[in-house]
Structure formats: C-alpha cells, structure tokens
Coordinates of C-alpha atoms in Angstrom, one line a residue:
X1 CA 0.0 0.0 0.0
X2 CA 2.7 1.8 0.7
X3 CA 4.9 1.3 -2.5
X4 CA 7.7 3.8 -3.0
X5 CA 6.3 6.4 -5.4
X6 CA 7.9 9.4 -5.4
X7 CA 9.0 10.3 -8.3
X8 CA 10.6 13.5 -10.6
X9 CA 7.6 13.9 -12.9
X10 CA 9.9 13.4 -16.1
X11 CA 10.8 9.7 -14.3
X12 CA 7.4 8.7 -13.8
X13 CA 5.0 7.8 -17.0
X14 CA 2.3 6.9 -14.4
X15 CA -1.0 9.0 -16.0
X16 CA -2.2 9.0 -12.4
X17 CA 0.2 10.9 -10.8
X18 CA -0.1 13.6 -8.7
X19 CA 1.5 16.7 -8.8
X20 CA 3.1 17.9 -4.9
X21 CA 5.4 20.6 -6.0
X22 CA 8.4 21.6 -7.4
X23 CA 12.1 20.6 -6.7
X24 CA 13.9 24.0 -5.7
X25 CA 16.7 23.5 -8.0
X26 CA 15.2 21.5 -11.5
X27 CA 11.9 23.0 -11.0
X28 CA 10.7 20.0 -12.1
X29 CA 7.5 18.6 -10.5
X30 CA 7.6 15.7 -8.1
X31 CA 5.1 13.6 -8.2
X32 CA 3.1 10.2 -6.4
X33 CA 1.5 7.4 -7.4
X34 CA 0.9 5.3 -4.4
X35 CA -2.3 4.1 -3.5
X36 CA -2.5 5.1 0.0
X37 CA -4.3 8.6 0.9
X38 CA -2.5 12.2 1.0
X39 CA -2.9 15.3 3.1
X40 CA -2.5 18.9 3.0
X41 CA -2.4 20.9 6.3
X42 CA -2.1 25.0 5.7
X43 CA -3.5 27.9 6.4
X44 CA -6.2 29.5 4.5
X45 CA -5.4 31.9 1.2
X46 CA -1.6 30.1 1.6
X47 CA -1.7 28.2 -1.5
X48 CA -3.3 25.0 -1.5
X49 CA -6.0 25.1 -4.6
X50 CA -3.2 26.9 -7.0
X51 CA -0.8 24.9 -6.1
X52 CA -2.1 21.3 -5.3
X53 CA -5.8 21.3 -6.1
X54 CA -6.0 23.0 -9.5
X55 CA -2.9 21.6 -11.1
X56 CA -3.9 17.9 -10.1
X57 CA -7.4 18.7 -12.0
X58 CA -6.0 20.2 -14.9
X59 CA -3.5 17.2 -15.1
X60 CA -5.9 14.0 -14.4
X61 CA -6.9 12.0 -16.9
X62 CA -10.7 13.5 -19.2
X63 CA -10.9 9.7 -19.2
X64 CA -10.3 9.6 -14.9
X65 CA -13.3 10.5 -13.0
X66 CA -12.9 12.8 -9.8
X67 CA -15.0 13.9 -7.0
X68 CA -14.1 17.8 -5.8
X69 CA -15.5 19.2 -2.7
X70 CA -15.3 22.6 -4.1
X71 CA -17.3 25.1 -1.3
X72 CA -15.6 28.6 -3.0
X73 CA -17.0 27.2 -6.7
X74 CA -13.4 28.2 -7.5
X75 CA -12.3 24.8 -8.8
X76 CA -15.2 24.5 -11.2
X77 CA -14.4 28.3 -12.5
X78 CA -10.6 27.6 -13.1
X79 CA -10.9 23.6 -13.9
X80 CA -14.2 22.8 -15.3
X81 CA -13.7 24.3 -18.6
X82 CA -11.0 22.1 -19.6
X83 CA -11.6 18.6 -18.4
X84 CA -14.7 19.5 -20.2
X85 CA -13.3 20.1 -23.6
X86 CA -10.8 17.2 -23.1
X87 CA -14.3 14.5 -23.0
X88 CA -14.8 14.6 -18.9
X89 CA -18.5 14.5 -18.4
X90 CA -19.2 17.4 -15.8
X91 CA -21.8 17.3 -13.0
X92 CA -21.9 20.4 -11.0
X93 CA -24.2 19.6 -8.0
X94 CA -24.8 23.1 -6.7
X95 CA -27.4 23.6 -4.0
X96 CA -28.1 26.9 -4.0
X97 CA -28.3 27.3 -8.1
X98 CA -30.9 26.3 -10.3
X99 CA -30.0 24.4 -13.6
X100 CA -27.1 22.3 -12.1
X101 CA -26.8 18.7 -11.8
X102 CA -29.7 16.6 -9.4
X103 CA -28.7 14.0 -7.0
X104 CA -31.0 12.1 -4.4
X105 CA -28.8 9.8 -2.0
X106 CA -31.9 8.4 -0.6
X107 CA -32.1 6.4 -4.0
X108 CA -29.2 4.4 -3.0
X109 CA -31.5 3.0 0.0
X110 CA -31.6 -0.5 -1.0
X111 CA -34.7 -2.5 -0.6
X112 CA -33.6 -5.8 -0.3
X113 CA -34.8 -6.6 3.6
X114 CA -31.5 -8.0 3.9
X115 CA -29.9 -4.4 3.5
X116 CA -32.2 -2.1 3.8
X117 CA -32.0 -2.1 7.9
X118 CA -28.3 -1.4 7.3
X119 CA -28.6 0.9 5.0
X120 CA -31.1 2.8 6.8
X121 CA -28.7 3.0 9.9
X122 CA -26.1 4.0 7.6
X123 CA -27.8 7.2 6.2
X124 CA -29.0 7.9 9.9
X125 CA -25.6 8.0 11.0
X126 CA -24.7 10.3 8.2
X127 CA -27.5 12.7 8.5
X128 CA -27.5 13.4 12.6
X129 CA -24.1 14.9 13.0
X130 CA -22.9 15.1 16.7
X131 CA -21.1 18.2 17.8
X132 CA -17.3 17.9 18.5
X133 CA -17.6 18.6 21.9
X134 CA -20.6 16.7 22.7
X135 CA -19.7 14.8 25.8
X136 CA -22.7 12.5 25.9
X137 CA -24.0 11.4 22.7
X138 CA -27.3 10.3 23.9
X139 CA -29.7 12.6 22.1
X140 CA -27.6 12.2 18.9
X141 CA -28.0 8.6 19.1
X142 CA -31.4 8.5 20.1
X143 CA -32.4 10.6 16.8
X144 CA -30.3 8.1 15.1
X145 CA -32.2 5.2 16.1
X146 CA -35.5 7.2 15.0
X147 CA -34.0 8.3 11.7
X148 CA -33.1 4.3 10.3
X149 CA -36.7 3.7 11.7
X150 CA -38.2 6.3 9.3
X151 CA -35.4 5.3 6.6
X152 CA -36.8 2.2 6.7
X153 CA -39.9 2.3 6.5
X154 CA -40.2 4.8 3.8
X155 CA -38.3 2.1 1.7
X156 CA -40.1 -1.0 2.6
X157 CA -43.7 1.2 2.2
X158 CA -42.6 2.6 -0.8
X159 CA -43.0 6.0 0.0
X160 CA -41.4 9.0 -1.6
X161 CA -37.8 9.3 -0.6
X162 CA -37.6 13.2 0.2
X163 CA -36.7 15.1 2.8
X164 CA -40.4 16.2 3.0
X165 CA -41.6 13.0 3.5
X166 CA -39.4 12.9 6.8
X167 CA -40.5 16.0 8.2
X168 CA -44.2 15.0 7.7
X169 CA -43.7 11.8 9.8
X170 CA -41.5 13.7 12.6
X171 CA -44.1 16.6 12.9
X172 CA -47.0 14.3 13.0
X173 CA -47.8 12.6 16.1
X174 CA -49.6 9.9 14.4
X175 CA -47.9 9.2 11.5
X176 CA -44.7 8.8 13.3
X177 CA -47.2 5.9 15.4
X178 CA -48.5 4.6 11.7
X179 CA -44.6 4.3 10.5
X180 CA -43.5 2.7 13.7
X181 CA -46.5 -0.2 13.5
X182 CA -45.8 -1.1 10.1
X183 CA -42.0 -1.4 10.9
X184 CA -43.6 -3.6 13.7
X185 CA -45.1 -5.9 10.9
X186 CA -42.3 -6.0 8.7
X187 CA -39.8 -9.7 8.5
X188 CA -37.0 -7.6 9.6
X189 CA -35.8 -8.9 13.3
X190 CA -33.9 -6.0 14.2
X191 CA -36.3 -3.3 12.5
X192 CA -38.7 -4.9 14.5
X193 CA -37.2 -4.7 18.0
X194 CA -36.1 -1.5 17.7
X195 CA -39.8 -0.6 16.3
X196 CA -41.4 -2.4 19.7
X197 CA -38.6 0.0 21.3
X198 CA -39.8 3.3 19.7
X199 CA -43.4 2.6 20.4
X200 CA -43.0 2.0 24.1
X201 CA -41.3 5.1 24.1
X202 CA -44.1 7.0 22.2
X203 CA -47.0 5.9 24.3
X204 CA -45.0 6.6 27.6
X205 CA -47.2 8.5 30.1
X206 CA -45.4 8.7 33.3
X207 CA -46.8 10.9 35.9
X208 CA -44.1 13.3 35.5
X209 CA -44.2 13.4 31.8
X210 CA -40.8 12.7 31.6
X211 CA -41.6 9.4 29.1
X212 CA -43.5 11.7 27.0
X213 CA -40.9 15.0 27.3
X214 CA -38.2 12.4 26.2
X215 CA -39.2 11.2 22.6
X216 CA -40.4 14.7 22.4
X217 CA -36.8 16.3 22.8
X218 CA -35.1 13.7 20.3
X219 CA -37.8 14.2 17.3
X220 CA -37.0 18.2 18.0
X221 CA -33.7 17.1 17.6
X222 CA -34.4 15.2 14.6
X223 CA -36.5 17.8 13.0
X224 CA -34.1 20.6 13.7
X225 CA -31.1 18.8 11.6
X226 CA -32.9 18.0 9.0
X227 CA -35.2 20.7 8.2
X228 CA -32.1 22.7 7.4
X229 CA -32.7 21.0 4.5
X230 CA -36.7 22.2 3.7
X231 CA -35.9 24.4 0.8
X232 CA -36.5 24.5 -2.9
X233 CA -33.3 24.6 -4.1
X234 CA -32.5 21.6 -2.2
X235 CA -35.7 20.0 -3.2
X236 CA -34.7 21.0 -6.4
X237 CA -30.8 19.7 -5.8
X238 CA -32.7 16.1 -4.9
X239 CA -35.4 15.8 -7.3
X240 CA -33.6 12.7 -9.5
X241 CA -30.2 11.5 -10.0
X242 CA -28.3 12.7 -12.7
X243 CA -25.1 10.0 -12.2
X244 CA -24.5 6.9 -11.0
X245 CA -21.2 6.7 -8.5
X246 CA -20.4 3.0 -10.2
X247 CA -20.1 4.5 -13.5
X248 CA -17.6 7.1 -12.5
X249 CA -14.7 3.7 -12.7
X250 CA -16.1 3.1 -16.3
X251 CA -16.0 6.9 -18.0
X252 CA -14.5 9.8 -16.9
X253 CA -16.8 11.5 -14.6
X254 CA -16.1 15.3 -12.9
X255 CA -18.6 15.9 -9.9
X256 CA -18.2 19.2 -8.2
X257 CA -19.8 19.5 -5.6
X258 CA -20.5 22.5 -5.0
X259 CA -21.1 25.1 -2.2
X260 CA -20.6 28.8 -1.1
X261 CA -18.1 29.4 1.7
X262 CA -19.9 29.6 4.9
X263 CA -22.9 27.4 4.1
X264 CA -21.1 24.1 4.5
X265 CA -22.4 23.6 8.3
X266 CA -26.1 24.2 7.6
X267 CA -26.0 21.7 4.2
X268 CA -24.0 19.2 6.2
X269 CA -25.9 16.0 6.4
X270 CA -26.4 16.3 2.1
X271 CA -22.4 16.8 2.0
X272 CA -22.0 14.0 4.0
X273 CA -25.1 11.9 2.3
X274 CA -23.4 12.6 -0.9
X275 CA -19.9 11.6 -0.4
X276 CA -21.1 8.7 1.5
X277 CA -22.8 6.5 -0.7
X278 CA -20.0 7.4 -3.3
X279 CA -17.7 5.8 -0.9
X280 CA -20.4 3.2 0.1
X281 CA -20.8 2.7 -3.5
X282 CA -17.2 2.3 -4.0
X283 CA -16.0 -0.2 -1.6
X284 CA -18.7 -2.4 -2.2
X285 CA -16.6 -4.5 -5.2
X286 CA -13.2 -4.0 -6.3
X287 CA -12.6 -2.5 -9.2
X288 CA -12.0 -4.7 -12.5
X289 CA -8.6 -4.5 -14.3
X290 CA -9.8 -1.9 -17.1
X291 CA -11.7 0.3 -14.5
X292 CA -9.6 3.8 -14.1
X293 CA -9.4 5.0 -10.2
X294 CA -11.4 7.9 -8.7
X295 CA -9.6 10.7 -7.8
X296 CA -11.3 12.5 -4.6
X297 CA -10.0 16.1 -3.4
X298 CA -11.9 17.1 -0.3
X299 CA -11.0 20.9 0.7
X300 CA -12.1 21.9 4.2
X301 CA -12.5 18.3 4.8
X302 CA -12.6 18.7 8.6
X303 CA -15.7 20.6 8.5
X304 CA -17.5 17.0 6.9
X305 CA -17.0 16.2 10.6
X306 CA -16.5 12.5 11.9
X307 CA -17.3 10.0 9.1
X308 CA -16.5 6.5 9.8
X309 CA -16.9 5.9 6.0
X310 CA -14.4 8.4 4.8
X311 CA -11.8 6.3 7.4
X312 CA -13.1 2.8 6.2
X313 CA -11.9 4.5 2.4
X314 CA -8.6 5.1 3.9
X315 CA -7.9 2.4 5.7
X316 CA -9.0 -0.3 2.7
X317 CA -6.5 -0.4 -0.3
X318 CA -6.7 -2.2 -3.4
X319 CA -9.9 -0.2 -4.9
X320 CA -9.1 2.2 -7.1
X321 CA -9.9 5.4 -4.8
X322 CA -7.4 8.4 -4.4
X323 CA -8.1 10.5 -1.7
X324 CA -6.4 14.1 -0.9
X325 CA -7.7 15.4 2.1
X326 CA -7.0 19.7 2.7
X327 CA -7.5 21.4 5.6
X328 CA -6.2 24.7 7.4
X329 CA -5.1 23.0 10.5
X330 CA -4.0 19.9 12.6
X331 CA -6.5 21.1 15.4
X332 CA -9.7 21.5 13.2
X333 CA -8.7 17.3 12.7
X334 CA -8.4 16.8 16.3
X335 CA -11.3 18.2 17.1
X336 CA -13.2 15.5 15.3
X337 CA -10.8 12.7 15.6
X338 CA -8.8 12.9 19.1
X339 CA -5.2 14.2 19.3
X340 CA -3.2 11.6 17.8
X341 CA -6.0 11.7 14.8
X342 CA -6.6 8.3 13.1
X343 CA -6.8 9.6 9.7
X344 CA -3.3 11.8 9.4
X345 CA -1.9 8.2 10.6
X346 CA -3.5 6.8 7.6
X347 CA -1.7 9.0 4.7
X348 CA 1.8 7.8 3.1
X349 CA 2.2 11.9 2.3
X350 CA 1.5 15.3 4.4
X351 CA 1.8 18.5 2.7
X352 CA 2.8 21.5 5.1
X353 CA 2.9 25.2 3.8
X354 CA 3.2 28.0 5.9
X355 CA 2.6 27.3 10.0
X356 CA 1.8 30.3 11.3
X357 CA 0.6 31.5 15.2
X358 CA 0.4 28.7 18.2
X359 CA -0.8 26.2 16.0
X360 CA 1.7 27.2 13.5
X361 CA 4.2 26.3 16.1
X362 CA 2.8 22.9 16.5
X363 CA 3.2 22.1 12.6
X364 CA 6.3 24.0 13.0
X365 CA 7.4 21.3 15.1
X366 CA 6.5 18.6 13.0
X367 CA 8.5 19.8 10.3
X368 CA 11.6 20.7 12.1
X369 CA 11.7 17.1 13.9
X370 CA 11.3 15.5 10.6
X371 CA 14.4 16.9 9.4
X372 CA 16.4 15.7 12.2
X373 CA 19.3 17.1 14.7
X374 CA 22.9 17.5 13.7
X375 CA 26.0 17.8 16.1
X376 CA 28.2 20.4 15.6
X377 CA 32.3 19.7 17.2
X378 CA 31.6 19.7 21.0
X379 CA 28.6 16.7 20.3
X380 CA 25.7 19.1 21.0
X381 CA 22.7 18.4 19.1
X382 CA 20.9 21.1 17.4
X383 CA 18.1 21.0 14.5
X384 CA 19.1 21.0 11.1
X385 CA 16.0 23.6 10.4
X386 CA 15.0 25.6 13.4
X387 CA 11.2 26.2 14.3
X388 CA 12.2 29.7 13.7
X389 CA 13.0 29.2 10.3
X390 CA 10.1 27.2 9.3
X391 CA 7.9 29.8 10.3
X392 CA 9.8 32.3 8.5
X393 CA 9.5 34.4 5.6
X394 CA 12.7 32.4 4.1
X395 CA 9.8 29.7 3.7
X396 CA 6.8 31.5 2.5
X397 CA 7.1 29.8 -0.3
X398 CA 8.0 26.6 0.3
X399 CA 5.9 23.2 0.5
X400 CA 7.3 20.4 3.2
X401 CA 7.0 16.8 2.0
X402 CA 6.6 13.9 5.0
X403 CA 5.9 11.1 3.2
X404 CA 6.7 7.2 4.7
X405 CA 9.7 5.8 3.2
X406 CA 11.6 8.9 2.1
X407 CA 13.2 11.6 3.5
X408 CA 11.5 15.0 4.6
X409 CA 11.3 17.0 1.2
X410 CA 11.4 20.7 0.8
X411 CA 9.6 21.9 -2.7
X412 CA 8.1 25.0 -3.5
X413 CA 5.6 26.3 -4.6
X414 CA 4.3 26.8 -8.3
X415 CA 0.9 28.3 -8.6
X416 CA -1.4 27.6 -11.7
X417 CA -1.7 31.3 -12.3
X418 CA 2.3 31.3 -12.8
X419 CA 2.2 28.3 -15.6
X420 CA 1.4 29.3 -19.0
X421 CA 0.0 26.2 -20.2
X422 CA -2.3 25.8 -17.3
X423 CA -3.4 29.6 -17.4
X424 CA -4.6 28.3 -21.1
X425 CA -6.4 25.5 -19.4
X426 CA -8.0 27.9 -16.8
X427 CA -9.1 30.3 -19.5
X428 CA -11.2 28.0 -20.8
X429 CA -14.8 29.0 -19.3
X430 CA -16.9 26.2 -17.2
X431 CA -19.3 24.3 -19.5
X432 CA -22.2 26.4 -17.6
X433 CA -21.6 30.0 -17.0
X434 CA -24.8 30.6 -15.2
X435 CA -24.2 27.6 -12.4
X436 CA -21.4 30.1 -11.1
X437 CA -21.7 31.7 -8.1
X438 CA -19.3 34.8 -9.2
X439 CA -19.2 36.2 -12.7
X440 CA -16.7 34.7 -14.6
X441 CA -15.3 37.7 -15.7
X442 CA -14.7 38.5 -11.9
X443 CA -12.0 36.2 -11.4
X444 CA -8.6 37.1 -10.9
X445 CA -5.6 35.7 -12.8
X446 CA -7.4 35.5 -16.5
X447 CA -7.7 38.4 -18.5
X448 CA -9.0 38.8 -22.0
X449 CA -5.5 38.8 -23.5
X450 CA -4.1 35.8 -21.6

C-alpha cells in the first residue's frame, strides 16, 4: 500500500500521478503514485488550490473520474472548462443554483430486507451529525435510532424518498405511530425490536411526563437537523439523480460539488449523504482490471465532521480510490478525531505550507523534527531547520513533503496562475456559466489577453 512512489515527474509515466510541487533547484514537479491517501495541512489563502488542487485537475486524466469538494465554486471556474473540452463529463451539483446537476442519495437505500436495515442505519448516521464537543452522545443517538426507523420504513412502504416526506412523519404525532406499527409488521428482526422500542417510548405516560418529554426532545432534535434541509433549491438539488457513482470507474466523470463558503455547516448531512454512498458505493466490489481510479479532493474536509466511512476508504486499499484530504489546521482534525487523529496516521504523504501562530508552532514542530538534529564539534545536538526558520519568511514559499519511506522534502511552490499552459487550461470557461456563483469575468488571474 505503501509502495515507494515518489518520483521526478519526467521519471514517472504513471498518468495517475499527482503533482506535490516543485524541486527547488530543477523546478521540475515531483510527483506520487501510491495508492494510500495524502494530506495537506495549511493555512487559509496560503496556496493550496493553486498549487495542489488546481494543477492535479487540470493534469488528471478527461478519461479519470474525480470527486471535488469545491465550497468557494473556484475549482469548477478555473478547472471545469478544460476537463470538459478534453471529454470529462461534468456534473456540478450546486445547492443553492438552479440548472445544475440533481442528485437524491436516498435512491441508493436498497430495498432488499437483507440491506435495507443497514442501509437505513447508515444514512441515519450520516445525516444526525454530533457536535465535536458533545460529551454525551445520547440525544444524537437517540435521533439516530428514530431516523433508520423512518429510513426504513419509507423504503419498505414505498413512500417518496424526500426530505419532506421525513418532516411529515416527525411533525405528525400519528404518523410517526403509523410508521413505527408497520415497521412492527415487517420480516426484519432488528427493525422490529427496535420498532417495539420506539413505540414503548411514544406511548409513555409517566406521571411526570418525563416518558412523553423524552421522545419529544429527540424528534426536536431530529426535525431541527434535517429541516435545514426544507428548501427549494435543495428539493430542487434532490429531485432525481443525474449519475451513478459505479459508472464514474467506467467513463470519466467530474462531480463538483458545489457550495458557497460559509454554508457548508447548515447543508452538512447532504455533503456528508453525498460523499457517502460514493464511498459506500465504491468499496462495495473491487474495481476490474480496465476500470480507471477515482480521484477524490476534499477541501475543508474537517468541516464534513467525523465520518467513519471516509476512514473505512482510507484504511481499505486495493480499490481504485485516491483521496487528498486539505485542511487549514491539525487542530480542526483533532477536534473530530482525538489528538493523535486516526486519519493523518493513515496517509503515506503530508503537505505543510506556511505554519503560522500557536498552532503554526505545533506544525512548525513537525516539520523541524522530521528533518532531524545535527552535532556540531563539541557533540551538541541542534536542528538541522530551526522552528524559527520554518515559520519564517525564508519559507513562505516553500511546500514540506513527510511522506513514509523517504526523506522530509522541501519543494516550493508553483501556482497555476504562474504556468502558462495551465493559465490556457483555466481560461477555458466552465461548461455552464450561469451555475457560477461569481461572474466569470470576476476572477482574478485570467484576462481577455491571456
């Protein structure tokens, strides 16, 4: 899995190789092939769509699909354009545009009895996000258990699989009874029990209330996540689906998706919906010989929050996923995944550009104990790159490489906008000019004589 693969880009005739940086001295790009998962820790505005993110896209394979978390829109303005012209089919799933691409995860319920319970508990766990700092996780789970009850249902009964259709049940009293009976009725031995559970719960009448109070709090809960979702652009956004995740191994596929900075928290359980029955979808079989991988490049990953299914995609090798992870710090991963974080100890490369402030001085760290101590004549042991220095404006432009197997790599930095082939390739507008969330002629870098 974790195959030495870094290579000089002019030594390596891998089409599926992705671009880190640039060698100080040759300039030339080095590059990685490996199968196992990569990730970029910087700040924000330092560099990591111009000169990771962009160049990758403008470099995969037309005939390569990839998945983009893109919440600026600025990957689909700069990158779109091109893998269109070069034969990559492009679906821009935008939730706050009209005219863009439709996808409804809740088509991907399965209802075969043998998997619909699971897949029901998969979505629930998906959609009813837990704070970070939750310390007790029993409302969350509570709702959860309500949610796959719904999910369920709704599939077995054959009802229409919209968020609408989940609101109804949670606001009404006695539809939420009429869904819980006929999961009662169903062959399903766990949807059953947990059915038995739910009603005993919904027809408690202590003399306090507090039987009553209880299933009333976790269907607030319930309703309060999800009607986030109660629009009509995301109606609109889930009204069919436009692709089908198992077809991305067999033609090349682009999926942005697709949202303005800011909005990601309140559209979270879609995001996460979205990516996970592409991964679900994904690890399900192993690719065949002729299928092409998936390339996935999640920016402001940490803000997805926990997914199991995201680390059961890192953890697995051997089916044909790529996955770049970008975020602005180590913390915002810690937050959601403890302090030594499971999924930074899953990635054969780690991209660090510019630490700056305390938690600069963490990554700051990193990087300077990567390079190692040397001994000057008296035996004293010093670093061979000072904290000092790696925070420093001598490095503002430089890119540090840990990746397992090798030694720490300095390269620097090449942005797109500095390339004159791929300022070519970014000139080339998006397929849709009205799915864009800022004119086109707004964005910086591209001017009518370039």
């Amino acid at each position: 899995m974790f195959k030495r693969s870094l290579l000089r880009q002019s030594h390596n005739d891998d089409p599926h190789k992705l671009i880190l940086g640039f060698a100080p001295e040759e300039q030339e790009p080095l590059t990685y092939s490996g199968d196992a998962p990569l990730v970029t820790i910087a700040p924000t505005r330092t560099g990591k769509s111009q000169c990771q993110v962009i160049p990758n896209l403008l470099e995969w394979p037309a005939t390569s699909s990839a998945i983009v978390l893109d919440v600026k829109d600025e990957l689909y303005h700069y990158t779109a354009g091109y893998r269109s012209a070069e034969g990559s089919d492009i679906q821009k799933f935008d939730m706050f545009m009209e005219g863009g691409a439709c996808f409804n995860p809740f088509d991907f319920l399965r209802p075969d009895e043998n998997k619909v319970w699971d897949d029901a508990g998969y979505f629930a766990e998906l959609m009813m996000v837990a704070p970070p700092d939750l310390k007790d996780p029993f409302w969350t789970d509570y709702a959860r258990i309500l949610l796959q009850a719904i999910l369920a249902e709704m599939v077995l009964s054959g009802e229409a699989r919209t968020v609408q259709h989940i609101l109804t049940v949670l606001a009404d009293h006695e539809r939420l009874k009429e869904v819980v009976t006929n999961l009662q009725q169903s062959n399903i031995d766990a949807a059953r029990i947990t059915a038995k559970f739910l009603m005993t719960a919904i027809e408690a009448q202590g003399n306090d209330g507090k039987g009553s109070m209880l299933m009333h709090s976790v269907i607030q809960q319930a309703f309060a996540t999800l009607n986030r979702l109660n629009t009509p652009l995301i109606t609109r956004a889930m009204e069919r689906t436009d692709w089908q995740p198992k077809d991305l191994r067999k033609q090349g596929t682009t999926v942005y998706i697709t949202l303005p900075a800011g909005n990601v928290a309140q559209y979270l359980p879609l995001l996460r919906l979205v990516l996970g029955v592409h991964i679900r979808e994904f690890l399900e079989e192993k690719p065949e010989d002729d299928d092409c991988p998936v390339l996935f490049l999640l920016d402001e990953f940490p803000q997805l929050g926990e997914m199991t299914a995201i680390e059961k995609a890192l953890e697995l090798g051997g089916y044909g996923l790529k996955i770049w992870m970008f975020c602005q710090s180590i913390d915002q991963l810690t937050t959601h995944y403890g302090k030594h974080t499971r999924i930074t100890s899953q990635c054969a490369v780690h991209s660090y550009m510019n630490p700056s402030g305390e938690e600069g001085d963490n990554l700051a760290k990193i990087v300077s104990n990567a390079f190692g101590m040397n001994r000057d004549i008296h035996g004293k042991s010093e670093p061979k790159l000072e904290i000092t220095e790696v925070t420093g404006p001598n490095h503002r432009d430089s890119i540090f490489i840990l990746a397992r197997g090798y030694n720490t790599t300095r390269l620097v930095k090449k942005p797109a906008y500095m390339d004159a082939d791929m300022v070519k390739k970014m000139a080339i507008p998006p397929p849709d000019r009205q799915t864009l969330h800022v004119p086109w002629e707004d964005i910086p870098y591209i001017s009518d004589g370039e």
